[in-house]
Coordinates of C-alpha atoms in Angstrom, one line a residue:
X837 CA 159.6 152.0 -18.0
X838 CA 160.0 148.6 -19.3
X839 CA 157.4 145.4 -20.2
X840 CA 157.3 143.3 -23.9
X841 CA 157.0 147.3 -25.1
X842 CA 154.7 146.7 -24.3
X843 CA 153.2 148.6 -27.1
X844 CA 149.5 149.0 -26.7
X845 CA 150.7 152.4 -27.3
X846 CA 152.5 154.9 -25.3
X847 CA 151.3 158.5 -25.7
X848 CA 153.2 160.1 -28.5
X849 CA 155.5 162.8 -27.5
X850 CA 156.3 160.7 -24.4
X851 CA 158.8 157.9 -24.2
X852 CA 157.0 154.7 -23.7
X853 CA 157.8 152.1 -21.0
X854 CA 160.3 149.8 -22.2
X855 CA 159.4 146.4 -21.2
X856 CA 155.7 146.3 -20.4
X857 CA 153.4 145.0 -23.0
X858 CA 153.4 148.4 -24.0
X859 CA 152.4 150.3 -25.3
X860 CA 153.9 150.6 -28.9
X861 CA 154.2 147.1 -29.8
X862 CA 152.1 146.9 -32.9
X863 CA 150.5 143.7 -32.0
X864 CA 149.9 142.5 -35.5
X865 CA 148.2 139.3 -36.7
X866 CA 149.5 136.0 -35.6
X867 CA 147.9 134.7 -38.8
X868 CA 148.2 135.0 -42.5
X869 CA 148.9 138.4 -44.1
X870 CA 147.4 139.0 -47.5
X871 CA 149.4 140.5 -50.3
X872 CA 149.3 144.3 -50.3
X873 CA 146.4 145.7 -52.3
X874 CA 147.0 148.3 -55.0
X875 CA 146.6 151.9 -54.0
X876 CA 142.9 152.7 -53.8
X877 CA 141.8 149.2 -54.3
X878 CA 139.7 147.5 -51.6
X879 CA 141.8 145.7 -49.1
X880 CA 141.3 142.0 -48.9
X881 CA 141.6 139.8 -45.9
X882 CA 143.9 136.9 -46.0
X883 CA 142.4 133.4 -46.5
X884 CA 143.6 130.8 -44.1
X885 CA 145.3 127.7 -45.3
X886 CA 143.9 124.4 -44.1
X887 CA 145.7 122.1 -41.6
X888 CA 146.8 124.7 -39.1
X889 CA 148.7 123.1 -36.2
X890 CA 147.8 125.9 -33.8
X891 CA 146.6 125.3 -30.3
X892 CA 143.8 122.8 -30.4
X893 CA 141.3 124.8 -28.3
X894 CA 141.7 128.0 -30.2
X895 CA 141.5 126.1 -33.5
X896 CA 138.2 124.4 -32.5
X897 CA 136.7 127.7 -31.4
X898 CA 138.3 130.3 -33.7
X899 CA 135.4 132.7 -33.1
X900 CA 136.1 133.0 -29.4
X901 CA 138.4 135.8 -28.4
X902 CA 141.5 135.0 -26.3
X903 CA 141.4 138.6 -25.0
X904 CA 140.6 137.7 -21.4
X905 CA 143.6 135.3 -21.4
X906 CA 145.9 138.0 -22.7
X907 CA 144.4 140.5 -20.3
X908 CA 145.1 138.1 -17.4
X909 CA 148.7 137.8 -18.3
X910 CA 149.1 141.6 -18.8
X911 CA 147.2 142.3 -15.6
X912 CA 149.6 140.2 -13.5
X913 CA 152.5 142.0 -15.1
X914 CA 151.0 145.4 -14.7
X915 CA 150.0 144.7 -11.1
X916 CA 153.7 144.1 -10.3
X917 CA 154.5 147.1 -12.4
X918 CA 152.4 149.2 -10.1
X919 CA 154.2 147.8 -7.1
X920 CA 157.5 148.6 -8.8
X921 CA 156.3 152.2 -9.5
X922 CA 155.3 152.7 -5.9
X923 CA 158.7 151.5 -4.7
X924 CA 160.4 153.9 -7.1
X925 CA 158.2 156.7 -6.0
X926 CA 158.9 155.9 -2.3
X927 CA 162.6 156.1 -2.7
X928 CA 163.0 158.8 -5.5
X929 CA 159.8 160.9 -5.6
X930 CA 160.0 163.4 -8.6
X931 CA 163.6 164.4 -7.8
X932 CA 166.7 164.4 -10.0
X933 CA 167.4 160.7 -9.4
X934 CA 163.9 159.8 -10.7
X935 CA 164.7 161.9 -13.9
X936 CA 167.9 160.0 -14.4
X937 CA 166.2 156.6 -13.9
X938 CA 163.5 157.4 -16.5
X939 CA 165.9 158.8 -19.1
X940 CA 168.3 155.8 -18.6
X941 CA 165.4 153.4 -19.4
X942 CA 164.3 155.5 -22.4
X943 CA 167.7 156.1 -24.0
X944 CA 168.0 152.6 -25.5
X945 CA 164.3 152.6 -26.6
X946 CA 165.4 153.0 -30.2
X947 CA 166.7 149.4 -30.1
X948 CA 163.6 147.9 -28.6
X949 CA 161.1 149.9 -30.6
X950 CA 162.8 149.2 -33.9
X951 CA 163.4 145.5 -33.2
X952 CA 160.8 144.6 -30.6
X953 CA 157.2 143.6 -30.6
X954 CA 155.9 145.9 -33.3
X955 CA 158.5 144.9 -35.9
X956 CA 158.1 141.2 -34.9
X957 CA 154.3 141.4 -35.3
X958 CA 154.5 142.9 -38.8
X959 CA 157.5 141.2 -40.2
X960 CA 158.0 137.8 -38.4
X961 CA 154.6 136.6 -37.3
X962 CA 152.8 136.7 -40.7
X963 CA 155.5 134.6 -42.4
X964 CA 155.9 132.2 -39.5
X965 CA 152.1 131.7 -39.1
X966 CA 151.7 131.1 -42.8
X967 CA 154.3 128.3 -42.7
X968 CA 152.5 126.8 -39.7
X969 CA 149.1 127.1 -41.4
X970 CA 150.5 125.2 -44.4
X971 CA 151.7 122.4 -42.2
X972 CA 155.4 123.1 -42.7
X973 CA 156.5 123.2 -39.1
X974 CA 160.1 122.2 -39.9
X975 CA 160.4 125.2 -42.3
X976 CA 158.8 127.4 -39.7
X977 CA 161.4 126.3 -37.1
X978 CA 164.3 127.0 -39.4
X979 CA 162.8 130.4 -40.2
X980 CA 162.4 131.2 -36.5
X981 CA 166.0 130.2 -35.9
X982 CA 167.3 132.4 -38.7
X983 CA 165.4 135.4 -37.5
X984 CA 166.6 134.9 -33.9
X985 CA 170.2 134.6 -35.1
X986 CA 169.9 137.9 -37.1
X987 CA 168.3 139.6 -34.1
X988 CA 171.1 138.5 -31.8
X989 CA 173.7 139.8 -34.2
X990 CA 172.0 143.1 -34.9
X991 CA 171.1 143.7 -31.2
X992 CA 174.7 142.9 -30.1
X993 CA 176.1 145.5 -32.5
X994 CA 173.6 148.2 -31.5
X995 CA 174.1 147.5 -27.8
X996 CA 177.9 147.8 -28.1
X997 CA 177.5 150.9 -30.2
X998 CA 175.1 152.5 -27.7
X999 CA 177.5 151.8 -24.8
X1000 CA 180.5 153.2 -26.7
X1001 CA 178.5 156.4 -27.6
X1002 CA 176.9 156.9 -24.2
X1003 CA 178.2 160.4 -23.6
X1004 CA 177.4 161.9 -27.0
X1005 CA 174.0 160.2 -26.9
X1006 CA 173.2 161.8 -23.6
X1007 CA 174.5 165.1 -24.8
X1008 CA 172.0 164.9 -27.7
X1009 CA 169.1 163.6 -25.6
X1010 CA 169.5 165.8 -22.6
X1011 CA 171.6 168.8 -23.5
X1012 CA 170.0 170.7 -20.6
X1013 CA 172.0 168.4 -18.2
X1014 CA 175.4 169.1 -19.6
X1015 CA 176.0 171.9 -17.2
X1016 CA 175.0 169.9 -14.1
X1017 CA 178.5 169.6 -12.9
X1018 CA 178.8 173.4 -12.5
X1019 CA 175.3 173.5 -10.9
X1020 CA 176.3 170.9 -8.4
X1021 CA 179.5 172.8 -7.6
X1022 CA 177.4 176.0 -7.1
X1023 CA 175.0 174.1 -4.8
X1024 CA 172.0 174.4 -7.1
X1025 CA 171.7 170.6 -7.7
X1026 CA 172.4 167.6 -5.5
X1027 CA 173.7 165.3 -8.3
X1028 CA 175.2 165.5 -11.8
X1029 CA 172.4 164.0 -13.8
X1030 CA 174.5 163.9 -17.0
X1031 CA 177.3 161.9 -15.5
X1032 CA 175.0 159.5 -13.6
X1033 CA 172.8 158.9 -16.7
X1034 CA 175.9 158.0 -18.7
X1035 CA 176.8 155.4 -16.1
X1036 CA 173.2 154.1 -16.2
X1037 CA 173.2 153.5 -19.9
X1038 CA 176.0 150.9 -19.6
X1039 CA 173.4 148.7 -17.9
X1040 CA 170.2 149.7 -19.7
X1041 CA 171.5 149.0 -23.2
X1042 CA 172.4 145.4 -22.5
X1043 CA 169.0 145.0 -20.8
X1044 CA 167.2 146.3 -23.9
X1045 CA 169.1 143.9 -26.1
X1046 CA 167.8 141.0 -24.1
X1047 CA 164.3 142.3 -24.2
X1048 CA 164.4 142.4 -28.0
X1049 CA 165.0 138.7 -27.9
X1050 CA 162.1 138.3 -25.5
X1051 CA 159.9 140.0 -28.2
X1052 CA 161.0 137.2 -30.6
X1053 CA 159.8 134.6 -28.1
X1054 CA 156.5 136.4 -27.8
X1055 CA 156.1 136.3 -31.5
X1056 CA 156.7 132.6 -31.7
X1057 CA 154.3 131.8 -28.8
X1058 CA 151.6 134.2 -30.1
X1059 CA 151.7 132.4 -33.5
X1060 CA 151.0 129.1 -31.6
X1061 CA 148.2 130.9 -29.7
X1062 CA 150.1 130.6 -26.5
X1063 CA 149.2 134.0 -25.1
X1064 CA 149.5 133.9 -21.3
X1065 CA 153.2 133.2 -20.7
X1066 CA 154.7 135.9 -22.9
X1067 CA 152.4 138.5 -21.4
X1068 CA 153.0 137.4 -17.8
X1069 CA 156.8 137.0 -18.2
X1070 CA 157.5 140.7 -17.4
X1071 CA 156.4 139.9 -13.8
X1072 CA 160.0 138.6 -13.4
X1073 CA 161.4 141.9 -14.6
X1074 CA 159.4 143.8 -12.0
X1075 CA 160.2 141.4 -9.2
X1076 CA 163.9 141.7 -10.0
X1077 CA 163.8 145.5 -9.8
X1078 CA 161.7 145.5 -6.6
X1079 CA 164.0 142.9 -5.0
X1080 CA 167.1 144.8 -5.9
X1081 CA 165.7 148.0 -4.4
X1082 CA 164.6 146.3 -1.2
X1083 CA 168.0 144.5 -0.8
X1084 CA 170.0 147.7 -1.5
X1085 CA 167.7 149.6 0.9
X1086 CA 168.5 147.1 3.7
X1087 CA 172.2 146.8 3.0
X1088 CA 173.4 150.2 1.9
X1089 CA 171.6 152.7 4.1
X1090 CA 173.9 152.4 7.0
X1091 CA 177.1 152.5 4.9
X1092 CA 176.0 155.5 2.7
X1093 CA 177.8 158.8 3.5
X1094 CA 174.7 160.9 2.9
X1095 CA 171.1 160.5 1.8
X1096 CA 172.1 161.5 -1.7
X1097 CA 174.8 158.8 -1.8
X1098 CA 172.2 156.3 -0.6
X1099 CA 169.7 157.3 -3.3
X1100 CA 172.5 157.0 -5.9
X1101 CA 173.3 153.4 -4.7
X1102 CA 169.6 152.6 -4.9
X1103 CA 169.4 153.9 -8.4
X1104 CA 172.3 151.6 -9.5
X1105 CA 170.7 148.7 -7.7
X1106 CA 167.5 149.2 -9.6
X1107 CA 169.4 149.2 -12.9
X1108 CA 171.2 146.0 -12.1
X1109 CA 167.9 144.4 -11.1
X1110 CA 166.4 145.5 -14.5
X1111 CA 169.2 143.8 -16.4
X1112 CA 168.8 140.6 -14.4
X1113 CA 165.0 140.8 -14.8
X1114 CA 165.4 141.1 -18.6
X1115 CA 167.4 137.9 -18.7
X1116 CA 164.8 136.1 -16.6
X1117 CA 161.9 137.4 -18.8
X1118 CA 163.5 136.0 -21.9
X1119 CA 164.7 132.8 -20.3
X1120 CA 161.3 131.8 -18.8
X1121 CA 159.8 131.7 -22.3
X1122 CA 162.4 129.6 -23.9
X1123 CA 161.3 126.1 -22.6
X1124 CA 157.8 126.6 -24.1
X1125 CA 159.3 128.1 -27.3
X1126 CA 161.5 125.0 -27.9
X1127 CA 158.6 122.7 -27.0
X1128 CA 156.2 124.2 -29.7
X1129 CA 158.8 124.6 -32.4
X1130 CA 160.1 121.9 -34.7
X1131 CA 163.3 122.0 -36.8
X1132 CA 164.6 125.0 -34.9
X1133 CA 168.2 125.8 -35.9
X1134 CA 170.0 129.0 -34.9
X1135 CA 171.6 130.6 -38.0
X1136 CA 172.4 133.9 -39.7
X1137 CA 171.3 132.8 -43.1
X1138 CA 169.1 135.0 -45.2
X1139 CA 168.6 132.2 -47.6
X1140 CA 166.2 130.4 -45.3
X1141 CA 162.7 130.5 -46.7
X1142 CA 160.7 133.5 -45.5
X1143 CA 163.7 135.5 -44.2
X1144 CA 164.0 137.9 -47.2
X1145 CA 160.2 138.4 -47.2
X1146 CA 160.3 139.3 -43.5
X1147 CA 163.2 141.7 -44.1
X1148 CA 161.2 143.4 -46.9
X1149 CA 158.3 143.9 -44.5
X1150 CA 160.7 145.1 -41.8
X1151 CA 161.5 148.3 -43.7
X1152 CA 158.2 150.1 -43.6
X1153 CA 157.5 149.1 -40.0
X1154 CA 161.0 150.3 -38.9
X1155 CA 160.4 153.6 -40.7
X1156 CA 157.1 154.1 -38.9
X1157 CA 158.4 153.1 -35.5
X1158 CA 161.5 155.2 -36.2
X1159 CA 159.3 158.2 -36.5
X1160 CA 157.7 157.5 -33.2
X1161 CA 161.0 157.0 -31.6
X1162 CA 162.3 160.3 -32.8
X1163 CA 159.3 161.9 -31.2
X1164 CA 160.1 160.1 -27.9
X1165 CA 163.7 161.3 -28.0
X1166 CA 162.5 164.8 -28.9
X1167 CA 160.4 164.7 -25.7
X1168 CA 163.4 163.8 -23.6
X1169 CA 165.3 166.6 -25.3
X1170 CA 162.5 169.1 -24.4
X1171 CA 162.0 167.7 -20.9
X1172 CA 165.6 168.3 -20.1
X1173 CA 165.0 172.1 -20.3
X1174 CA 161.9 172.0 -18.0
X1175 CA 161.9 172.3 -14.3
X1176 CA 163.4 169.3 -12.4
X1177 CA 160.9 166.5 -12.1
X1178 CA 159.1 167.0 -15.4
X1179 CA 160.4 163.8 -17.0
X1180 CA 159.7 161.8 -13.9
X1181 CA 156.1 163.2 -13.8
X1182 CA 155.5 162.3 -17.4
X1183 CA 156.7 158.7 -16.8
X1184 CA 154.7 158.3 -13.6
X1185 CA 151.5 159.4 -15.3
X1186 CA 152.3 157.2 -18.3
X1187 CA 152.3 154.1 -16.1
X1188 CA 148.6 154.7 -15.3
X1189 CA 147.9 155.9 -18.8
X1190 CA 149.2 152.7 -20.4
X1191 CA 147.6 150.3 -17.9
X1192 CA 144.1 150.3 -19.6
X1193 CA 145.7 150.3 -23.1
X1194 CA 147.6 147.2 -22.2
X1195 CA 144.8 145.4 -20.4
X1196 CA 142.0 146.2 -22.8
X1197 CA 143.4 147.5 -26.1
X1198 CA 146.3 145.0 -26.4
X1199 CA 144.3 142.0 -25.2
X1200 CA 141.7 142.5 -27.9
X1201 CA 144.3 143.4 -30.5
X1202 CA 146.5 140.4 -29.8
X1203 CA 143.7 137.9 -29.8
X1204 CA 141.2 139.2 -32.4
X1205 CA 143.6 140.0 -35.2
X1206 CA 144.9 136.5 -35.7
X1207 CA 141.3 135.6 -36.4
X1208 CA 140.8 138.6 -38.6
X1209 CA 143.7 137.6 -40.8
X1210 CA 142.1 134.2 -41.3
X1211 CA 138.8 135.5 -42.7
X1212 CA 138.5 134.6 -46.4
X1213 CA 138.5 137.2 -49.2
X1214 CA 134.8 136.4 -49.8
X1215 CA 133.9 137.5 -46.3
X1216 CA 135.1 141.1 -46.2
X1217 CA 131.8 142.2 -44.5
X1218 CA 132.7 139.8 -41.7
X1219 CA 136.1 141.4 -41.4
X1220 CA 134.6 144.9 -41.0
X1221 CA 132.0 143.6 -38.6
X1222 CA 134.7 142.0 -36.5
X1223 CA 136.8 145.2 -36.5
X1224 CA 133.8 147.2 -35.3
X1225 CA 133.0 144.6 -32.6
X1226 CA 136.6 144.7 -31.4
X1227 CA 136.4 148.5 -31.2
X1228 CA 133.2 148.3 -29.1
X1229 CA 134.9 145.8 -26.8
X1230 CA 137.8 148.1 -26.2
X1231 CA 135.8 151.3 -25.8
X1232 CA 133.5 149.6 -23.3
X1233 CA 136.3 149.6 -20.7
X1234 CA 138.4 152.5 -22.0
X1235 CA 135.7 155.1 -21.8
X1236 CA 135.0 154.6 -18.1
X1237 CA 138.7 154.7 -17.5
X1238 CA 138.9 158.1 -19.2
X1239 CA 136.1 159.5 -17.1
X1240 CA 137.7 157.9 -14.0
X1241 CA 141.1 159.5 -14.6
X1242 CA 139.5 162.9 -15.2
X1243 CA 137.3 162.8 -12.1
X1244 CA 139.3 160.7 -9.7
X1245 CA 142.8 161.3 -10.9
X1246 CA 144.3 162.8 -7.7
X1247 CA 142.8 160.0 -5.7
X1248 CA 144.2 157.3 -8.0
X1249 CA 147.6 158.9 -8.2
X1250 CA 147.7 159.4 -4.5
X1251 CA 146.8 155.8 -3.8
X1252 CA 149.7 154.5 -6.0
X1253 CA 152.4 157.1 -5.4
X1254 CA 151.9 159.1 -2.2
X1255 CA 154.6 157.6 -0.1
X1256 CA 158.1 158.4 1.2
X1257 CA 159.6 161.1 -1.0
X1258 CA 156.5 161.5 -3.2
X1259 CA 154.6 164.4 -1.6
X1260 CA 151.3 166.3 -2.2
X1261 CA 152.8 168.5 -4.9
X1262 CA 154.1 165.4 -6.8
X1263 CA 150.7 163.9 -6.7
X1264 CA 149.1 167.1 -8.0
X1265 CA 151.4 167.3 -11.0
X1266 CA 151.1 163.7 -11.9
X1267 CA 147.3 163.8 -11.6
X1268 CA 147.2 166.8 -14.0
X1269 CA 149.5 165.1 -16.5
X1270 CA 147.3 162.0 -16.3
X1271 CA 144.2 164.0 -16.9
X1272 CA 145.7 165.5 -20.0
X1273 CA 146.7 162.1 -21.3
X1274 CA 143.2 160.7 -20.6
X1275 CA 141.8 163.1 -23.2
X1276 CA 143.6 161.1 -25.9
X1277 CA 143.1 157.6 -24.4
X1278 CA 140.1 156.7 -26.7
X1279 CA 141.9 157.9 -29.8
X1280 CA 145.1 156.0 -29.0
X1281 CA 143.4 152.6 -28.4
X1282 CA 141.1 152.9 -31.4
X1283 CA 144.0 153.9 -33.6
X1284 CA 146.1 151.0 -32.4
X1285 CA 143.4 148.5 -33.5
X1286 CA 143.0 150.2 -36.9
X1287 CA 146.8 150.0 -37.4
X1288 CA 146.7 146.3 -36.6
X1289 CA 143.8 145.9 -39.0
X1290 CA 146.0 147.3 -41.8
X1291 CA 148.7 144.8 -40.8
X1292 CA 146.2 142.0 -40.9
X1293 CA 145.4 143.0 -44.4
X1294 CA 149.1 143.1 -45.4
X1295 CA 149.3 146.9 -45.6
X1296 CA 152.2 148.3 -43.6
X1297 CA 153.0 151.5 -45.4
X1298 CA 149.8 153.4 -44.6
X1299 CA 150.2 153.3 -40.8
X1300 CA 153.8 154.3 -41.2
X1301 CA 152.9 157.3 -43.3
X1302 CA 150.2 158.4 -40.9
X1303 CA 152.6 158.0 -38.0
X1304 CA 154.5 161.0 -39.4
X1305 CA 151.4 163.2 -39.1
X1306 CA 150.8 162.1 -35.5
X1307 CA 154.4 162.8 -34.4
X1308 CA 154.5 166.2 -36.2
X1309 CA 151.3 167.3 -34.6
X1310 CA 152.4 166.1 -31.1
X1311 CA 155.8 167.8 -31.4
X1312 CA 154.5 171.1 -32.6
X1313 CA 151.6 171.4 -30.2
X1314 CA 153.5 169.9 -27.3
X1315 CA 156.6 172.2 -27.7
X1316 CA 154.4 175.3 -27.8
X1317 CA 152.3 174.4 -24.8
X1318 CA 155.3 173.2 -22.8
X1319 CA 157.0 176.6 -23.0
X1320 CA 153.8 178.4 -21.9
X1321 CA 152.8 176.1 -19.1
X1322 CA 156.4 175.7 -17.7
X1323 CA 156.0 179.2 -16.4
X1324 CA 153.0 178.2 -14.3
X1325 CA 153.6 176.6 -10.9
X1326 CA 151.5 173.6 -9.7
X1327 CA 150.3 175.8 -6.8
X1328 CA 148.4 178.1 -9.3
X1329 CA 146.0 175.3 -10.1
X1330 CA 142.8 175.5 -8.1
X1331 CA 141.9 172.6 -5.8
X1332 CA 144.9 170.3 -6.6
X1333 CA 147.7 172.9 -6.4
X1334 CA 150.2 173.0 -3.6
X1335 CA 151.3 176.5 -2.8
X1336 CA 155.1 177.0 -2.7
X1337 CA 156.0 173.9 -4.8
X1338 CA 158.9 174.2 -7.2
X1339 CA 157.2 171.9 -9.7
X1340 CA 155.7 173.5 -12.9
X1341 CA 153.2 172.5 -15.5
X1342 CA 155.5 172.1 -18.5
X1343 CA 154.9 168.3 -18.5
X1344 CA 151.2 168.9 -18.9
X1345 CA 151.9 170.8 -22.1
X1346 CA 153.8 167.9 -23.6
X1347 CA 151.0 165.5 -22.6
X1348 CA 148.4 167.7 -24.4
X1349 CA 150.6 167.6 -27.5
X1350 CA 150.4 163.8 -27.5
X1351 CA 146.6 164.1 -27.2
X1352 CA 146.3 166.2 -30.4
X1353 CA 148.6 163.8 -32.2
X1354 CA 146.5 160.8 -31.2
X1355 CA 143.3 162.4 -32.6
X1356 CA 145.1 163.4 -35.8
X1357 CA 146.3 159.8 -36.3
X1358 CA 142.8 158.3 -35.6
X1359 CA 141.2 160.7 -38.1
X1360 CA 143.6 159.8 -40.8
X1361 CA 143.5 156.1 -40.2
X1362 CA 139.7 156.1 -40.3
X1363 CA 139.8 158.1 -43.5
X1364 CA 142.3 155.7 -45.1
X1365 CA 140.3 152.6 -44.2
X1366 CA 137.1 154.2 -45.5
X1367 CA 138.8 155.1 -48.8
X1368 CA 139.3 151.4 -49.3
X1369 CA 136.1 150.2 -47.6
X1370 CA 133.4 152.9 -47.6
X1371 CA 131.2 150.7 -45.4
X1372 CA 133.5 151.1 -42.4
X1373 CA 132.2 153.3 -39.6
X1374 CA 133.5 153.9 -36.1
X1375 CA 130.9 152.9 -33.4
X1376 CA 130.3 156.5 -32.4
X1377 CA 126.7 156.0 -31.2
X1378 CA 127.8 153.1 -28.9
X1379 CA 130.7 155.2 -27.6
X1380 CA 128.4 158.1 -26.7
X1381 CA 126.1 155.8 -24.8
X1382 CA 129.1 154.4 -22.9
X1383 CA 130.3 157.9 -22.1
X1384 CA 126.9 158.9 -20.7
X1385 CA 126.8 155.8 -18.5
X1386 CA 130.3 156.5 -17.3
X1387 CA 129.6 160.1 -16.3
X1388 CA 126.4 159.1 -14.5
X1389 CA 128.2 156.3 -12.7
X1390 CA 130.9 158.8 -11.5
X1391 CA 128.3 160.9 -9.5
X1392 CA 127.7 158.5 -6.6
X1393 CA 131.4 157.7 -6.4
X1394 CA 132.3 161.4 -6.3
X1395 CA 129.7 161.8 -3.5
X1396 CA 131.4 159.0 -1.5
X1397 CA 134.7 160.7 -2.0
X1398 CA 133.3 164.0 -0.6
X1399 CA 131.8 162.2 2.4
X1400 CA 134.9 160.3 3.5
X1401 CA 137.9 162.6 2.9
X1402 CA 139.7 161.5 6.1
X1403 CA 140.1 157.9 5.2
X1404 CA 143.6 156.6 4.2
X1405 CA 144.0 157.4 0.5
X1406 CA 144.5 153.8 -0.5
X1407 CA 141.3 152.7 1.2
X1408 CA 139.3 155.7 0.0
X1409 CA 140.5 155.0 -3.6
X1410 CA 139.5 151.4 -3.3
X1411 CA 136.0 152.3 -2.1
X1412 CA 135.4 155.1 -4.6
X1413 CA 136.8 153.4 -7.6
X1414 CA 135.0 150.1 -6.6
X1415 CA 131.7 152.0 -6.3
X1416 CA 132.3 153.7 -9.7
X1417 CA 133.1 150.4 -11.4
X1418 CA 130.1 148.6 -9.9
X1419 CA 127.8 151.4 -10.9
X1420 CA 129.1 151.3 -14.5
X1421 CA 128.9 147.6 -14.9
X1422 CA 125.5 147.5 -13.2
X1423 CA 124.2 150.2 -15.5
X1424 CA 125.6 148.4 -18.5
X1425 CA 123.7 145.3 -17.5
X1426 CA 120.5 147.2 -17.1
X1427 CA 120.9 148.9 -20.5
X1428 CA 121.7 145.5 -22.1
X1429 CA 125.1 146.5 -23.5
X1430 CA 126.5 143.3 -25.2
X1431 CA 130.1 144.2 -24.5
X1432 CA 129.8 143.8 -20.8
X1433 CA 128.3 140.4 -21.1
X1434 CA 130.9 139.4 -23.7
X1435 CA 133.9 140.3 -21.4
X1436 CA 132.3 138.5 -18.5
X1437 CA 131.4 135.5 -20.5
X1438 CA 134.8 135.0 -22.0
X1439 CA 136.5 135.2 -18.6
X1440 CA 134.0 132.6 -17.2
X1441 CA 134.6 130.3 -20.2
X1442 CA 138.4 130.5 -19.7
X1443 CA 138.2 129.7 -16.0
X1444 CA 135.8 126.8 -16.4
X1445 CA 138.3 125.0 -18.5

């Protein structure tokens, strides 16, 4: 579901959430991009021009990461996102209404993924930041106005086109739903998912168009090193959806002719809330955008300095993201043939999967890479050192998350989702999908930072080419495993299975496909960077030490879980996960891991100011 797409990165083969600082927003540099290096030549970091008017504090202390500040904004947004997901789980469970809601949010993802954060990062931010660094704020303002005008025009055309083609679009995305009307008449399904999803698209396409403009605002503010507001703005999107659900739940229940009619009314209320929330998310950023920009003038001119350069950079990024989006649509296509609830299970697991990527991966990427792009050409060793240090920062928190999801997955999923219509079998399936995704979590976050390192060096084509390999691997492996595992009921899985459940494991197969794709991408990105810079190495030794510490820390927490099984699931999850986290951080302190001290120190510095 939505937040800015997000783009830390959603698991490939699965449609990413649309509005959350999500997961496929290639958070590129908010600094200078160097000219592209010739094929095979060493990549060179961009040199910073003097006189940058960027935020004073960040300019005085360029070596200090803003990652905690970004993480704080994302955390607030994600926290409300979890509340939103619990509300949706309470009302819809993993039933057909949940499938419709997820597909309705994913259908217009092409628009946001092609024109959202990832494209803004690679095409808009480098040009805009260079103009700022040269002290040409008036020119930067005119450039920002021209890009906004072009985005408004292009988004409007694509939104209207998507609404006009809603029925054929759904026929392509979910052909397995075309026969729902006959199945409803035969009493096999409670609702016509195809017809309802077509109605839903009329609301989600305009919402996505507004979120594209929100990505532009994020790009402007990131370039000025104003990180918190754009990453906390999706709180309003979540609040709008939650408010719409609560209001509809209070007003419509008594008037609804049946429980199915009530759930349909709730679904439409959530979609209206999402549209309103998108407008609020964009609108709350505008006052600060106008305050930090000078010479802003809305236009459609391609003659404004920098516009044509941005459009040229736009092509390779759109190509790469277009490949990812085809994979996401392919997943919806496959999911439509699986047992009911598969698409909803994928989306529910993805919410937890993307949470650490957004908090830890995106926060480092968004704050470190602007500084990477400012390292001079004579300091390439410093560039590689900073990339490695950023990777260690990310892995320090990602690795215990992987172990936590694998060991405590049912407990975490139950604490978030086990309510109302979301039963034990739903929890079991989502926990299994989450466990599958967790196997690729380290590869996904590491690959995201390496992609952004290429962007910081002015190289956009290499990540786009490698994206094709990732998507191909995800699709091939996921499709094969999906067909095999969709024959297996959830009840067949020892310990977590619920006997007699109609849910099946096809969604787990799609998740495993995304894991294979993530590791393929990481391997190829690492090889590509080492071809240019042989000195680059992944911090494998540090990662193994962190993994050993995480596994050891899970033992006392698992023991506590076994001793207190009768506690309410939310309380038990709080105690178990809290003990696990405390054991990991305590062990890191005893072992003298620098990354733990670095994260804590940066948070403390931020809050002392």
